[in-house]
Amino acid sequence: MSSRSWSAVQHSATILLVSFLVLPVAALALTLSWSDLLAGARHPLLLPALRLSLTTSTSSLTLVVVLGSLVAWWVARHRGRLSRFVESVTQLPAVIPPAVAGVGLLLAFGRRGLLGSFLARQGLSLAFSTPAVVLAETFVSAPFFIQAAIAAFRRVDENLLTVARTLGASPFRSFLRVALPLSAPALVGGAAMSWARSLGEFGATLLFAGNLTGRTQTLPLAVYTAMESDLRAAQALALIMVAVAFAMLLVLRRVSREADDA
Amino acid sequence: MLEVLVAKRIGTLELALELSVGAETLLVAGPNGAGKSTLLRLLLGVTRPDRGRIALDGRILFDAHSDVPAEDRRLGYLPQDYALFPHLDGLGNVAFGLAGLPRRERRVRAAAWLERMGASHLAHRSVVALSGGERQRLALTRALAREPRALLLDEPFASLDSSARLELRGSLRRSLLEWRLPALIVSHDPDDSMLADRIAVLERGRIVQEGTRDELRAAPSSPFVAGFAAVSRDSP
């Protein structure tokens, strides 16, 4: 293939795929009038769903980043079968269909689930509650952060950690003062992807937490509910959700760039 | 005085050696795979010996009953590529090892050490932009700022070009004589023997000969010793 033909193939593929990816988002915006958008912004489902989505996605992000960083560090610094097994387990939620994840969460933590009777004795009923939303979002979004963190931590030069130890830093302090700052750009990128995945989570949330306004009805579920009665309202909610997600991603990219420059 | 008696099996390498370093510089020379890096890791405390004893100025760092963590061994370490923290400037790198002090005092003391080592101009420079010689000087300052009881250097000139090596070997030799700390340098480069008072040659995990340059030249116990001693340099 000549270089001109190769360039043409690349350009054609780029135009085709980018058009395909942009078209649905563009359709959301271009087929909605301002009045319909304003009506959607005043829809009674929006504010409770938006508040809930931001709260639960932030909570799941916190869980994923705190626990995921520790797991990723352990996996990155250890070799062997156990480390490889743990790494595979952390990737599992990414390949399980969300609806299947929802059924699994229900069977694990629901009232009649594996841990159901134990949780009930502690006075906890997780299914169809706001914590269930957090658990569902954590389950589906964890792989996106953990994989990025493992890759970033593996790139940390072992010599830097050894020198840090000889300079009086404990293993924890070496992690905190050397590994984390050096891995920051990749960690922020992984957190952004994880957060975006949890914000958009639908199937596992629907099956494990239900669709209860103000309690478990996140923005994606609100869009689904609105669609059953009013497509325009659903469209407005969807567009607002895209805008919120976009804004958060821009903020996180800025933070990641500043961490990179530092 | 650094006293070492250790044994460690890693893969096919069976390391077993005994040596002691007083207020002098000992060069541990050997071909690749001889166990030089393993020896450093055992001394630093990042790899645990199978058995043995390591003591520094009478304080046990490792034996059958104790294993002092790396961060408490008071050993200064200069790795092969100096391992300066790229996210910290020169002052930040030197201050890293002074974490037990209040923040203001940390920076004051780090600045004082930089001045003492003729490296004040590196305080606010990004370490990624420094020359090889500057990086070595900064890394040494960082190691010394913690006032270690011994120094371990891993191929200190491997990442420098030949003209920088020539200049810096002389400078490092003078510094080692001034500090009078037990210093152990591992290297495969015969030219590094000018830094040392004594040389121990490590082959396949064992010390095959130990002595001054002249003693090794006069009666080498192996072809590697003979080759190493023949081309090694005397200190100026």
Coordinates of C-alpha atoms in Angstrom, one line a residue, chain B residues 86-95 103 107-108 110-111 114 119-130 138:
Chain B
P86 CA 12.0 14.1 39.8
H87 CA 9.0 15.7 41.5
L88 CA 11.1 17.7 43.9
D89 CA 13.7 20.4 43.3
G90 CA 17.3 20.2 44.7
L91 CA 16.4 21.6 48.1
G92 CA 13.4 19.2 48.3
N93 CA 15.5 16.2 47.5
V94 CA 18.0 17.1 50.3
A95 CA 15.2 17.9 52.7
R103 CA 9.5 22.0 58.2
R107 CA 14.8 23.5 54.7
V108 CA 17.4 25.5 56.6
A110 CA 19.1 21.2 53.7
A111 CA 20.2 24.6 52.4
L114 CA 23.9 22.3 49.9
A119 CA 25.7 22.8 45.5
S120 CA 23.7 25.9 46.6
H121 CA 23.0 26.8 43.0
L122 CA 21.1 23.5 42.6
A123 CA 18.6 24.3 45.4
H124 CA 15.8 25.5 43.2
R125 CA 16.7 23.7 40.0
S126 CA 14.6 20.9 38.5
V127 CA 16.7 17.8 38.9
V128 CA 15.7 16.4 35.5
A129 CA 17.7 19.3 33.9
L130 CA 21.0 18.7 35.8
L138 CA 23.1 16.5 44.7

